[in-house]
Amino acid sequence: MLPLVLDAISFRAGGKAIIDRVSVEISTGPRTVILGPNGAGKSVLMRLCHGLFEPTSGTIVWQGSNGGHRRQAMVFQRPVMLRRSALANVIYGMRLAGITSRERELRARDVLEAVGLLHLSGRPARMLSGGEQQRVALARAWALNPEVLFLDEPTANLDPGASRDIENIIAQIHASGTKIIMTTHNLGQARRLADEILFLHQGRLVERAAVEPFFRQPESAEAASFIRDEIP
């Protein structure tokens, strides 16, 4: 389904440009991290890519979809847990996707084991900790075997230990062949998880670079300032 091509997309709300004429092509393979300060428009850009929002102007095209079904999933900062067990939360997503009941049960247990939660599979999901709920959300998305997984600040509300767990799971999902596109304002996380950086500032894409050159010698003044101000 990739590449995903954004051509001069803008998104306005309340008379303000949240996303301002962003053009970029996102290809398969490398982990793409949309980096930028709070308020830069990262989450809105991701929702536009995923199809939750429609751009005010410009076009978004999945070049490889040929008009067919696209295998994509998204995990938010604060995942919504259904009033059922962790296992049933994972199974429910697969049921909506039309996966057979036998395969649903097997795959749900596999992904819960992969995220370290098989021993809690019968516990009500809403009784789990924040980090555990985020792991359930990742398992629920991973079980769909998506080609592309969007992650919107997946560790923003977690402590360092829980954040490490989530980062390890993201690395596993990437290793399984899923394209990762995620947002963060955390420089350390971007260094650890990104292969390429899309740096967003005030709704504009001001720089795109491989992760090492970006941090070693950013080309834009905005990125240089962000890196300098964020690292003591």
JSON list of C-alpha atoms in Angstrom, two decimals:
[
{"chain": "A", "resi": 1, "resn": "MET", "atom": "CA", "xyz": [0.00, 0.00, 0.00]},
{"chain": "A", "resi": 2, "resn": "LEU", "atom": "CA", "xyz": [3.00, 2.29, 0.35]},
{"chain": "A", "resi": 3, "resn": "PRO", "atom": "CA", "xyz": [4.28, 4.79, -0.61]},
{"chain": "A", "resi": 4, "resn": "LEU", "atom": "CA", "xyz": [1.93, 7.26, 1.03]},
{"chain": "A", "resi": 5, "resn": "VAL", "atom": "CA", "xyz": [2.06, 10.57, -0.83]},
{"chain": "A", "resi": 6, "resn": "LEU", "atom": "CA", "xyz": [0.99, 13.87, 0.74]},
{"chain": "A", "resi": 7, "resn": "ASP", "atom": "CA", "xyz": [0.77, 16.68, -1.79]},
{"chain": "A", "resi": 8, "resn": "ALA", "atom": "CA", "xyz": [0.54, 20.21, -0.37]},
{"chain": "A", "resi": 9, "resn": "ILE", "atom": "CA", "xyz": [-1.96, 19.23, 2.32]},
{"chain": "A", "resi": 10, "resn": "SER", "atom": "CA", "xyz": [-3.32, 21.82, 4.71]},
{"chain": "A", "resi": 11, "resn": "PHE", "atom": "CA", "xyz": [-5.77, 21.54, 7.56]},
{"chain": "A", "resi": 12, "resn": "ARG", "atom": "CA", "xyz": [-7.53, 24.51, 9.10]},
{"chain": "A", "resi": 13, "resn": "ALA", "atom": "CA", "xyz": [-9.63, 24.68, 12.25]},
{"chain": "A", "resi": 14, "resn": "GLY", "atom": "CA", "xyz": [-11.14, 27.76, 13.83]},
{"chain": "A", "resi": 15, "resn": "GLY", "atom": "CA", "xyz": [-9.61, 29.94, 11.14]},
{"chain": "A", "resi": 16, "resn": "LYS", "atom": "CA", "xyz": [-6.09, 28.71, 11.99]},
{"chain": "A", "resi": 17, "resn": "ALA", "atom": "CA", "xyz": [-3.78, 26.62, 9.83]},
{"chain": "A", "resi": 18, "resn": "ILE", "atom": "CA", "xyz": [-2.89, 23.56, 11.93]},
{"chain": "A", "resi": 19, "resn": "ILE", "atom": "CA", "xyz": [-1.11, 21.89, 9.01]},
{"chain": "A", "resi": 20, "resn": "ASP", "atom": "CA", "xyz": [0.35, 24.18, 6.37]},
{"chain": "A", "resi": 21, "resn": "ARG", "atom": "CA", "xyz": [1.09, 22.86, 2.84]},
{"chain": "A", "resi": 22, "resn": "VAL", "atom": "CA", "xyz": [2.91, 19.69, 3.82]},
{"chain": "A", "resi": 23, "resn": "SER", "atom": "CA", "xyz": [4.30, 17.58, 0.96]},
{"chain": "A", "resi": 24, "resn": "VAL", "atom": "CA", "xyz": [6.11, 14.31, 1.62]},
{"chain": "A", "resi": 25, "resn": "GLU", "atom": "CA", "xyz": [6.33, 10.73, 0.37]},
{"chain": "A", "resi": 26, "resn": "ILE", "atom": "CA", "xyz": [6.56, 8.00, 3.01]},
{"chain": "A", "resi": 27, "resn": "SER", "atom": "CA", "xyz": [7.89, 4.67, 1.77]},
{"chain": "A", "resi": 28, "resn": "THR", "atom": "CA", "xyz": [8.06, 1.16, 3.13]},
{"chain": "A", "resi": 29, "resn": "GLY", "atom": "CA", "xyz": [10.93, 0.02, 5.35]},
{"chain": "A", "resi": 30, "resn": "PRO", "atom": "CA", "xyz": [12.45, 2.61, 7.67]},
{"chain": "A", "resi": 31, "resn": "ARG", "atom": "CA", "xyz": [10.73, 3.68, 10.87]},
{"chain": "A", "resi": 32, "resn": "THR", "atom": "CA", "xyz": [9.41, 7.20, 10.33]},
{"chain": "A", "resi": 33, "resn": "VAL", "atom": "CA", "xyz": [9.18, 9.48, 13.37]},
{"chain": "A", "resi": 34, "resn": "ILE", "atom": "CA", "xyz": [7.29, 12.77, 13.16]},
{"chain": "A", "resi": 35, "resn": "LEU", "atom": "CA", "xyz": [9.16, 14.93, 15.66]},
{"chain": "A", "resi": 36, "resn": "GLY", "atom": "CA", "xyz": [8.42, 18.40, 16.93]},
{"chain": "A", "resi": 37, "resn": "PRO", "atom": "CA", "xyz": [7.43, 20.49, 19.93]},
{"chain": "A", "resi": 38, "resn": "ASN", "atom": "CA", "xyz": [3.99, 20.30, 21.51]},
{"chain": "A", "resi": 39, "resn": "GLY", "atom": "CA", "xyz": [1.51, 22.15, 19.32]},
{"chain": "A", "resi": 40, "resn": "ALA", "atom": "CA", "xyz": [3.47, 21.57, 16.11]},
{"chain": "A", "resi": 41, "resn": "GLY", "atom": "CA", "xyz": [0.58, 19.65, 14.54]},
{"chain": "A", "resi": 42, "resn": "LYS", "atom": "CA", "xyz": [2.05, 16.14, 14.80]},
{"chain": "A", "resi": 43, "resn": "SER", "atom": "CA", "xyz": [-1.12, 14.37, 15.96]},
{"chain": "A", "resi": 44, "resn": "VAL", "atom": "CA", "xyz": [-3.26, 16.17, 13.40]},
{"chain": "A", "resi": 45, "resn": "LEU", "atom": "CA", "xyz": [-0.86, 15.21, 10.61]},
{"chain": "A", "resi": 46, "resn": "MET", "atom": "CA", "xyz": [-1.01, 11.58, 11.70]},
{"chain": "A", "resi": 47, "resn": "ARG", "atom": "CA", "xyz": [-4.81, 11.61, 11.80]},
{"chain": "A", "resi": 48, "resn": "LEU", "atom": "CA", "xyz": [-4.81, 13.04, 8.29]},
{"chain": "A", "resi": 49, "resn": "CYS", "atom": "CA", "xyz": [-2.52, 10.24, 7.12]},
{"chain": "A", "resi": 50, "resn": "HIS", "atom": "CA", "xyz": [-4.69, 7.59, 8.77]},
{"chain": "A", "resi": 51, "resn": "GLY", "atom": "CA", "xyz": [-7.87, 9.04, 7.27]},
{"chain": "A", "resi": 52, "resn": "LEU", "atom": "CA", "xyz": [-9.52, 10.22, 10.48]},
{"chain": "A", "resi": 53, "resn": "PHE", "atom": "CA", "xyz": [-9.42, 13.83, 9.23]},
{"chain": "A", "resi": 54, "resn": "GLU", "atom": "CA", "xyz": [-9.87, 15.18, 5.70]},
{"chain": "A", "resi": 55, "resn": "PRO", "atom": "CA", "xyz": [-7.40, 17.84, 4.54]},
{"chain": "A", "resi": 56, "resn": "THR", "atom": "CA", "xyz": [-8.78, 21.30, 3.90]},
{"chain": "A", "resi": 57, "resn": "SER", "atom": "CA", "xyz": [-6.70, 21.36, 0.73]},
{"chain": "A", "resi": 58, "resn": "GLY", "atom": "CA", "xyz": [-4.19, 19.13, -1.00]},
{"chain": "A", "resi": 59, "resn": "THR", "atom": "CA", "xyz": [-4.30, 15.38, -1.57]},
{"chain": "A", "resi": 60, "resn": "ILE", "atom": "CA", "xyz": [-3.34, 12.20, 0.30]},
{"chain": "A", "resi": 61, "resn": "VAL", "atom": "CA", "xyz": [-2.83, 9.08, -1.83]},
{"chain": "A", "resi": 62, "resn": "TRP", "atom": "CA", "xyz": [-1.84, 5.54, -0.93]},
{"chain": "A", "resi": 63, "resn": "GLN", "atom": "CA", "xyz": [-0.04, 4.66, -4.15]},
{"chain": "A", "resi": 64, "resn": "GLY", "atom": "CA", "xyz": [-0.02, 0.90, -3.63]},
{"chain": "A", "resi": 65, "resn": "SER", "atom": "CA", "xyz": [-3.61, 0.34, -2.49]},
{"chain": "A", "resi": 66, "resn": "ASN", "atom": "CA", "xyz": [-5.15, 0.21, -5.98]},
{"chain": "A", "resi": 67, "resn": "GLY", "atom": "CA", "xyz": [-8.42, 1.31, -4.45]},
{"chain": "A", "resi": 68, "resn": "GLY", "atom": "CA", "xyz": [-8.63, -1.85, -2.34]},
{"chain": "A", "resi": 69, "resn": "HIS", "atom": "CA", "xyz": [-8.64, -2.53, 1.38]},
{"chain": "A", "resi": 70, "resn": "ARG", "atom": "CA", "xyz": [-5.70, -1.01, 3.23]},
{"chain": "A", "resi": 71, "resn": "ARG", "atom": "CA", "xyz": [-4.17, -2.85, 6.17]},
{"chain": "A", "resi": 72, "resn": "GLN", "atom": "CA", "xyz": [-3.44, -0.09, 8.63]},
{"chain": "A", "resi": 73, "resn": "ALA", "atom": "CA", "xyz": [-3.98, 0.48, 12.34]},
{"chain": "A", "resi": 74, "resn": "MET", "atom": "CA", "xyz": [-3.47, 3.26, 14.85]},
{"chain": "A", "resi": 75, "resn": "VAL", "atom": "CA", "xyz": [-2.71, 3.41, 18.58]},
{"chain": "A", "resi": 76, "resn": "PHE", "atom": "CA", "xyz": [-3.42, 6.61, 20.48]},
{"chain": "A", "resi": 77, "resn": "GLN", "atom": "CA", "xyz": [-1.89, 8.27, 23.55]},
{"chain": "A", "resi": 78, "resn": "ARG", "atom": "CA", "xyz": [-4.82, 7.17, 25.69]},
{"chain": "A", "resi": 79, "resn": "PRO", "atom": "CA", "xyz": [-6.19, 3.89, 24.34]},
{"chain": "A", "resi": 80, "resn": "VAL", "atom": "CA", "xyz": [-9.87, 3.10, 24.70]},
{"chain": "A", "resi": 81, "resn": "MET", "atom": "CA", "xyz": [-10.40, -0.18, 26.53]},
{"chain": "A", "resi": 82, "resn": "LEU", "atom": "CA", "xyz": [-13.68, -2.03, 26.12]},
{"chain": "A", "resi": 83, "resn": "ARG", "atom": "CA", "xyz": [-15.54, -3.33, 29.18]},
{"chain": "A", "resi": 84, "resn": "ARG", "atom": "CA", "xyz": [-14.18, -6.84, 28.79]},
{"chain": "A", "resi": 85, "resn": "SER", "atom": "CA", "xyz": [-10.99, -8.80, 29.39]},
{"chain": "A", "resi": 86, "resn": "ALA", "atom": "CA", "xyz": [-7.65, -8.01, 27.82]},
{"chain": "A", "resi": 87, "resn": "LEU", "atom": "CA", "xyz": [-8.01, -11.11, 25.63]},
{"chain": "A", "resi": 88, "resn": "ALA", "atom": "CA", "xyz": [-11.53, -10.13, 24.55]},
{"chain": "A", "resi": 89, "resn": "ASN", "atom": "CA", "xyz": [-10.30, -6.62, 23.65]},
{"chain": "A", "resi": 90, "resn": "VAL", "atom": "CA", "xyz": [-7.79, -8.12, 21.24]},
{"chain": "A", "resi": 91, "resn": "ILE", "atom": "CA", "xyz": [-10.28, -10.63, 19.83]},
{"chain": "A", "resi": 92, "resn": "TYR", "atom": "CA", "xyz": [-12.91, -7.93, 19.26]},
{"chain": "A", "resi": 93, "resn": "GLY", "atom": "CA", "xyz": [-10.70, -6.00, 16.84]},
{"chain": "A", "resi": 94, "resn": "MET", "atom": "CA", "xyz": [-10.05, -9.14, 14.81]},
{"chain": "A", "resi": 95, "resn": "ARG", "atom": "CA", "xyz": [-13.76, -10.02, 14.76]},
{"chain": "A", "resi": 96, "resn": "LEU", "atom": "CA", "xyz": [-14.50, -6.61, 13.22]},
{"chain": "A", "resi": 97, "resn": "ALA", "atom": "CA", "xyz": [-11.82, -7.36, 10.62]},
{"chain": "A", "resi": 98, "resn": "GLY", "atom": "CA", "xyz": [-13.56, -10.60, 9.64]},
{"chain": "A", "resi": 99, "resn": "ILE", "atom": "CA", "xyz": [-10.93, -13.01, 10.97]},
{"chain": "A", "resi": 100, "resn": "THR", "atom": "CA", "xyz": [-12.28, -16.50, 11.77]},
{"chain": "A", "resi": 101, "resn": "SER", "atom": "CA", "xyz": [-13.03, -17.33, 15.41]},
{"chain": "A", "resi": 102, "resn": "ARG", "atom": "CA", "xyz": [-10.42, -20.10, 15.65]},
{"chain": "A", "resi": 103, "resn": "GLU", "atom": "CA", "xyz": [-7.70, -17.87, 14.23]},
{"chain": "A", "resi": 104, "resn": "ARG", "atom": "CA", "xyz": [-8.79, -14.97, 16.47]},
{"chain": "A", "resi": 105, "resn": "GLU", "atom": "CA", "xyz": [-8.23, -16.94, 19.66]},
{"chain": "A", "resi": 106, "resn": "LEU", "atom": "CA", "xyz": [-4.82, -18.28, 18.61]},
{"chain": "A", "resi": 107, "resn": "ARG", "atom": "CA", "xyz": [-3.54, -14.97, 17.31]},
{"chain": "A", "resi": 108, "resn": "ALA", "atom": "CA", "xyz": [-4.81, -13.02, 20.34]},
{"chain": "A", "resi": 109, "resn": "ARG", "atom": "CA", "xyz": [-2.92, -15.31, 22.70]},
{"chain": "A", "resi": 110, "resn": "ASP", "atom": "CA", "xyz": [0.21, -15.08, 20.55]},
{"chain": "A", "resi": 111, "resn": "VAL", "atom": "CA", "xyz": [0.29, -11.27, 20.56]},
{"chain": "A", "resi": 112, "resn": "LEU", "atom": "CA", "xyz": [-0.55, -11.02, 24.26]},
{"chain": "A", "resi": 113, "resn": "GLU", "atom": "CA", "xyz": [2.36, -13.34, 24.97]},
{"chain": "A", "resi": 114, "resn": "ALA", "atom": "CA", "xyz": [4.60, -11.20, 22.72]},
{"chain": "A", "resi": 115, "resn": "VAL", "atom": "CA", "xyz": [3.73, -8.06, 24.72]},
{"chain": "A", "resi": 116, "resn": "GLY", "atom": "CA", "xyz": [4.15, -9.86, 28.05]},
{"chain": "A", "resi": 117, "resn": "LEU", "atom": "CA", "xyz": [0.50, -9.90, 29.11]},
{"chain": "A", "resi": 118, "resn": "LEU", "atom": "CA", "xyz": [-0.68, -13.47, 28.52]},
{"chain": "A", "resi": 119, "resn": "HIS", "atom": "CA", "xyz": [-0.81, -14.03, 32.29]},
{"chain": "A", "resi": 120, "resn": "LEU", "atom": "CA", "xyz": [-3.27, -11.10, 32.54]},
{"chain": "A", "resi": 121, "resn": "SER", "atom": "CA", "xyz": [-5.38, -12.07, 29.53]},
{"chain": "A", "resi": 122, "resn": "GLY", "atom": "CA", "xyz": [-8.47, -12.76, 31.64]},
{"chain": "A", "resi": 123, "resn": "ARG", "atom": "CA", "xyz": [-8.28, -9.58, 33.69]},
{"chain": "A", "resi": 124, "resn": "PRO", "atom": "CA", "xyz": [-10.68, -6.72, 32.89]},
{"chain": "A", "resi": 125, "resn": "ALA", "atom": "CA", "xyz": [-8.72, -4.41, 30.59]},
{"chain": "A", "resi": 126, "resn": "ARG", "atom": "CA", "xyz": [-9.91, -1.28, 32.38]},
{"chain": "A", "resi": 127, "resn": "MET", "atom": "CA", "xyz": [-8.39, -2.60, 35.65]},
{"chain": "A", "resi": 128, "resn": "LEU", "atom": "CA", "xyz": [-4.92, -2.76, 34.15]},
{"chain": "A", "resi": 129, "resn": "SER", "atom": "CA", "xyz": [-2.27, -0.07, 34.66]},
{"chain": "A", "resi": 130, "resn": "GLY", "atom": "CA", "xyz": [-1.74, 2.62, 32.03]},
{"chain": "A", "resi": 131, "resn": "GLY", "atom": "CA", "xyz": [1.32, 0.86, 30.65]},
{"chain": "A", "resi": 132, "resn": "GLU", "atom": "CA", "xyz": [-0.49, -2.47, 30.53]},
{"chain": "A", "resi": 133, "resn": "GLN", "atom": "CA", "xyz": [-3.46, -0.91, 28.74]},
{"chain": "A", "resi": 134, "resn": "GLN", "atom": "CA", "xyz": [-1.10, 0.55, 26.16]},
{"chain": "A", "resi": 135, "resn": "ARG", "atom": "CA", "xyz": [0.41, -2.90, 25.66]},
{"chain": "A", "resi": 136, "resn": "VAL", "atom": "CA", "xyz": [-3.09, -4.32, 25.12]},
{"chain": "A", "resi": 137, "resn": "ALA", "atom": "CA", "xyz": [-3.72, -1.58, 22.55]},
{"chain": "A", "resi": 138, "resn": "LEU", "atom": "CA", "xyz": [-0.50, -2.48, 20.73]},
{"chain": "A", "resi": 139, "resn": "ALA", "atom": "CA", "xyz": [-1.41, -6.16, 20.84]},
{"chain": "A", "resi": 140, "resn": "ARG", "atom": "CA", "xyz": [-4.88, -5.36, 19.48]},
{"chain": "A", "resi": 141, "resn": "ALA", "atom": "CA", "xyz": [-3.34, -3.48, 16.56]},
{"chain": "A", "resi": 142, "resn": "TRP", "atom": "CA", "xyz": [-0.54, -6.01, 15.96]},
{"chain": "A", "resi": 143, "resn": "ALA", "atom": "CA", "xyz": [-3.05, -8.88, 15.83]},
{"chain": "A", "resi": 144, "resn": "LEU", "atom": "CA", "xyz": [-4.49, -7.33, 12.65]},
{"chain": "A", "resi": 145, "resn": "ASN", "atom": "CA", "xyz": [-1.11, -7.83, 10.94]},
{"chain": "A", "resi": 146, "resn": "PRO", "atom": "CA", "xyz": [-1.12, -4.27, 9.56]},
{"chain": "A", "resi": 147, "resn": "GLU", "atom": "CA", "xyz": [1.18, -3.14, 6.79]},
{"chain": "A", "resi": 148, "resn": "VAL", "atom": "CA", "xyz": [1.33, 0.28, 8.46]},
{"chain": "A", "resi": 149, "resn": "LEU", "atom": "CA", "xyz": [0.98, 1.08, 12.16]},
{"chain": "A", "resi": 150, "resn": "PHE", "atom": "CA", "xyz": [0.45, 4.69, 13.25]},
{"chain": "A", "resi": 151, "resn": "LEU", "atom": "CA", "xyz": [1.50, 5.47, 16.83]},
{"chain": "A", "resi": 152, "resn": "ASP", "atom": "CA", "xyz": [0.53, 8.82, 18.33]},
{"chain": "A", "resi": 153, "resn": "GLU", "atom": "CA", "xyz": [2.85, 9.66, 21.27]},
{"chain": "A", "resi": 154, "resn": "PRO", "atom": "CA", "xyz": [2.45, 6.09, 22.57]},
{"chain": "A", "resi": 155, "resn": "THR", "atom": "CA", "xyz": [4.45, 6.68, 25.78]},
{"chain": "A", "resi": 156, "resn": "ALA", "atom": "CA", "xyz": [3.42, 10.26, 26.55]},
{"chain": "A", "resi": 157, "resn": "ASN", "atom": "CA", "xyz": [1.54, 9.36, 29.74]},
{"chain": "A", "resi": 158, "resn": "LEU", "atom": "CA", "xyz": [3.79, 6.56, 31.01]},
{"chain": "A", "resi": 159, "resn": "ASP", "atom": "CA", "xyz": [6.64, 6.29, 33.49]},
{"chain": "A", "resi": 160, "resn": "PRO", "atom": "CA", "xyz": [10.16, 5.40, 32.25]},
{"chain": "A", "resi": 161, "resn": "GLY", "atom": "CA", "xyz": [9.82, 1.66, 32.93]},
{"chain": "A", "resi": 162, "resn": "ALA", "atom": "CA", "xyz": [6.51, 1.36, 31.11]},
{"chain": "A", "resi": 163, "resn": "SER", "atom": "CA", "xyz": [7.90, 3.49, 28.28]},
{"chain": "A", "resi": 164, "resn": "ARG", "atom": "CA", "xyz": [10.83, 1.10, 27.81]},
{"chain": "A", "resi": 165, "resn": "ASP", "atom": "CA", "xyz": [8.39, -1.80, 27.58]},
{"chain": "A", "resi": 166, "resn": "ILE", "atom": "CA", "xyz": [6.40, 0.00, 24.89]},
{"chain": "A", "resi": 167, "resn": "GLU", "atom": "CA", "xyz": [9.55, 0.89, 22.94]},
{"chain": "A", "resi": 168, "resn": "ASN", "atom": "CA", "xyz": [10.66, -2.75, 22.99]},
{"chain": "A", "resi": 169, "resn": "ILE", "atom": "CA", "xyz": [7.27, -3.84, 21.64]},
{"chain": "A", "resi": 170, "resn": "ILE", "atom": "CA", "xyz": [7.42, -1.22, 18.88]},
{"chain": "A", "resi": 171, "resn": "ALA", "atom": "CA", "xyz": [10.82, -2.59, 17.89]},
{"chain": "A", "resi": 172, "resn": "GLN", "atom": "CA", "xyz": [9.33, -6.11, 17.74]},
{"chain": "A", "resi": 173, "resn": "ILE", "atom": "CA", "xyz": [6.44, -4.95, 15.56]},
{"chain": "A", "resi": 174, "resn": "HIS", "atom": "CA", "xyz": [8.87, -3.23, 13.20]},
{"chain": "A", "resi": 175, "resn": "ALA", "atom": "CA", "xyz": [11.02, -6.39, 13.06]},
{"chain": "A", "resi": 176, "resn": "SER", "atom": "CA", "xyz": [7.91, -8.40, 12.11]},
{"chain": "A", "resi": 177, "resn": "GLY", "atom": "CA", "xyz": [7.62, -6.34, 8.90]},
{"chain": "A", "resi": 178, "resn": "THR", "atom": "CA", "xyz": [5.14, -3.62, 9.81]},
{"chain": "A", "resi": 179, "resn": "LYS", "atom": "CA", "xyz": [5.94, -0.06, 8.76]},
{"chain": "A", "resi": 180, "resn": "ILE", "atom": "CA", "xyz": [6.04, 2.20, 11.84]},
{"chain": "A", "resi": 181, "resn": "ILE", "atom": "CA", "xyz": [4.96, 5.84, 11.60]},
{"chain": "A", "resi": 182, "resn": "MET", "atom": "CA", "xyz": [4.89, 7.54, 14.99]},
{"chain": "A", "resi": 183, "resn": "THR", "atom": "CA", "xyz": [4.84, 10.95, 16.61]},
{"chain": "A", "resi": 184, "resn": "THR", "atom": "CA", "xyz": [6.88, 12.08, 19.59]},
{"chain": "A", "resi": 185, "resn": "HIS", "atom": "CA", "xyz": [8.32, 15.22, 21.13]},
{"chain": "A", "resi": 186, "resn": "ASN", "atom": "CA", "xyz": [10.86, 13.14, 23.07]},
{"chain": "A", "resi": 187, "resn": "LEU", "atom": "CA", "xyz": [14.33, 13.46, 21.56]},
{"chain": "A", "resi": 188, "resn": "GLY", "atom": "CA", "xyz": [15.71, 10.37, 23.28]},
{"chain": "A", "resi": 189, "resn": "GLN", "atom": "CA", "xyz": [12.84, 8.26, 22.03]},
{"chain": "A", "resi": 190, "resn": "ALA", "atom": "CA", "xyz": [13.27, 9.61, 18.50]},
{"chain": "A", "resi": 191, "resn": "ARG", "atom": "CA", "xyz": [16.96, 8.66, 18.58]},
{"chain": "A", "resi": 192, "resn": "ARG", "atom": "CA", "xyz": [16.15, 5.15, 19.78]},
{"chain": "A", "resi": 193, "resn": "LEU", "atom": "CA", "xyz": [13.22, 4.35, 17.50]},
{"chain": "A", "resi": 194, "resn": "ALA", "atom": "CA", "xyz": [13.60, 6.39, 14.31]},
{"chain": "A", "resi": 195, "resn": "ASP", "atom": "CA", "xyz": [15.34, 5.59, 11.08]},
{"chain": "A", "resi": 196, "resn": "GLU", "atom": "CA", "xyz": [14.19, 8.87, 9.56]},
{"chain": "A", "resi": 197, "resn": "ILE", "atom": "CA", "xyz": [12.88, 12.10, 11.08]},
{"chain": "A", "resi": 198, "resn": "LEU", "atom": "CA", "xyz": [10.14, 14.36, 9.75]},
{"chain": "A", "resi": 199, "resn": "PHE", "atom": "CA", "xyz": [10.53, 17.55, 11.79]},
{"chain": "A", "resi": 200, "resn": "LEU", "atom": "CA", "xyz": [7.34, 19.55, 12.11]},
{"chain": "A", "resi": 201, "resn": "HIS", "atom": "CA", "xyz": [7.22, 23.15, 13.33]},
{"chain": "A", "resi": 202, "resn": "GLN", "atom": "CA", "xyz": [4.08, 25.29, 13.50]},
{"chain": "A", "resi": 203, "resn": "GLY", "atom": "CA", "xyz": [2.30, 22.98, 11.08]},
{"chain": "A", "resi": 204, "resn": "ARG", "atom": "CA", "xyz": [5.07, 23.03, 8.48]},
{"chain": "A", "resi": 205, "resn": "LEU", "atom": "CA", "xyz": [7.44, 20.23, 7.52]},
{"chain": "A", "resi": 206, "resn": "VAL", "atom": "CA", "xyz": [10.74, 22.07, 7.82]},
{"chain": "A", "resi": 207, "resn": "GLU", "atom": "CA", "xyz": [13.18, 19.16, 7.63]},
{"chain": "A", "resi": 208, "resn": "ARG", "atom": "CA", "xyz": [13.42, 15.51, 6.65]},
{"chain": "A", "resi": 209, "resn": "ALA", "atom": "CA", "xyz": [16.57, 13.54, 7.35]},
{"chain": "A", "resi": 210, "resn": "ALA", "atom": "CA", "xyz": [18.01, 10.22, 8.44]},
{"chain": "A", "resi": 211, "resn": "VAL", "atom": "CA", "xyz": [18.17, 10.08, 12.22]},
{"chain": "A", "resi": 212, "resn": "GLU", "atom": "CA", "xyz": [21.94, 10.38, 12.71]},
{"chain": "A", "resi": 213, "resn": "PRO", "atom": "CA", "xyz": [22.51, 13.39, 10.40]},
{"chain": "A", "resi": 214, "resn": "PHE", "atom": "CA", "xyz": [19.44, 15.07, 11.86]},
{"chain": "A", "resi": 215, "resn": "PHE", "atom": "CA", "xyz": [20.78, 14.99, 15.40]},
{"chain": "A", "resi": 216, "resn": "ARG", "atom": "CA", "xyz": [24.41, 15.55, 14.45]},
{"chain": "A", "resi": 217, "resn": "GLN", "atom": "CA", "xyz": [23.85, 18.53, 12.16]},
{"chain": "A", "resi": 218, "resn": "PRO", "atom": "CA", "xyz": [20.24, 19.62, 11.56]},
{"chain": "A", "resi": 219, "resn": "GLU", "atom": "CA", "xyz": [19.77, 21.72, 8.45]},
{"chain": "A", "resi": 220, "resn": "SER", "atom": "CA", "xyz": [16.98, 23.97, 9.72]},
{"chain": "A", "resi": 221, "resn": "ALA", "atom": "CA", "xyz": [17.26, 26.64, 12.40]},
{"chain": "A", "resi": 222, "resn": "GLU", "atom": "CA", "xyz": [14.00, 25.42, 13.94]},
{"chain": "A", "resi": 223, "resn": "ALA", "atom": "CA", "xyz": [15.29, 21.86, 14.37]},
{"chain": "A", "resi": 224, "resn": "ALA", "atom": "CA", "xyz": [18.64, 23.07, 15.73]},
{"chain": "A", "resi": 225, "resn": "SER", "atom": "CA", "xyz": [16.84, 25.24, 18.28]},
{"chain": "A", "resi": 226, "resn": "PHE", "atom": "CA", "xyz": [14.53, 22.41, 19.31]},
{"chain": "A", "resi": 227, "resn": "ILE", "atom": "CA", "xyz": [17.42, 20.00, 19.84]},
{"chain": "A", "resi": 228, "resn": "ARG", "atom": "CA", "xyz": [19.48, 22.59, 21.70]},
{"chain": "A", "resi": 229, "resn": "ASP", "atom": "CA", "xyz": [16.65, 23.65, 24.00]},
{"chain": "A", "resi": 230, "resn": "GLU", "atom": "CA", "xyz": [15.55, 20.11, 24.78]},
{"chain": "A", "resi": 231, "resn": "ILE", "atom": "CA", "xyz": [18.98, 18.74, 25.71]},
{"chain": "A", "resi": 232, "resn": "PRO", "atom": "CA", "xyz": [20.58, 20.30, 28.82]}
]
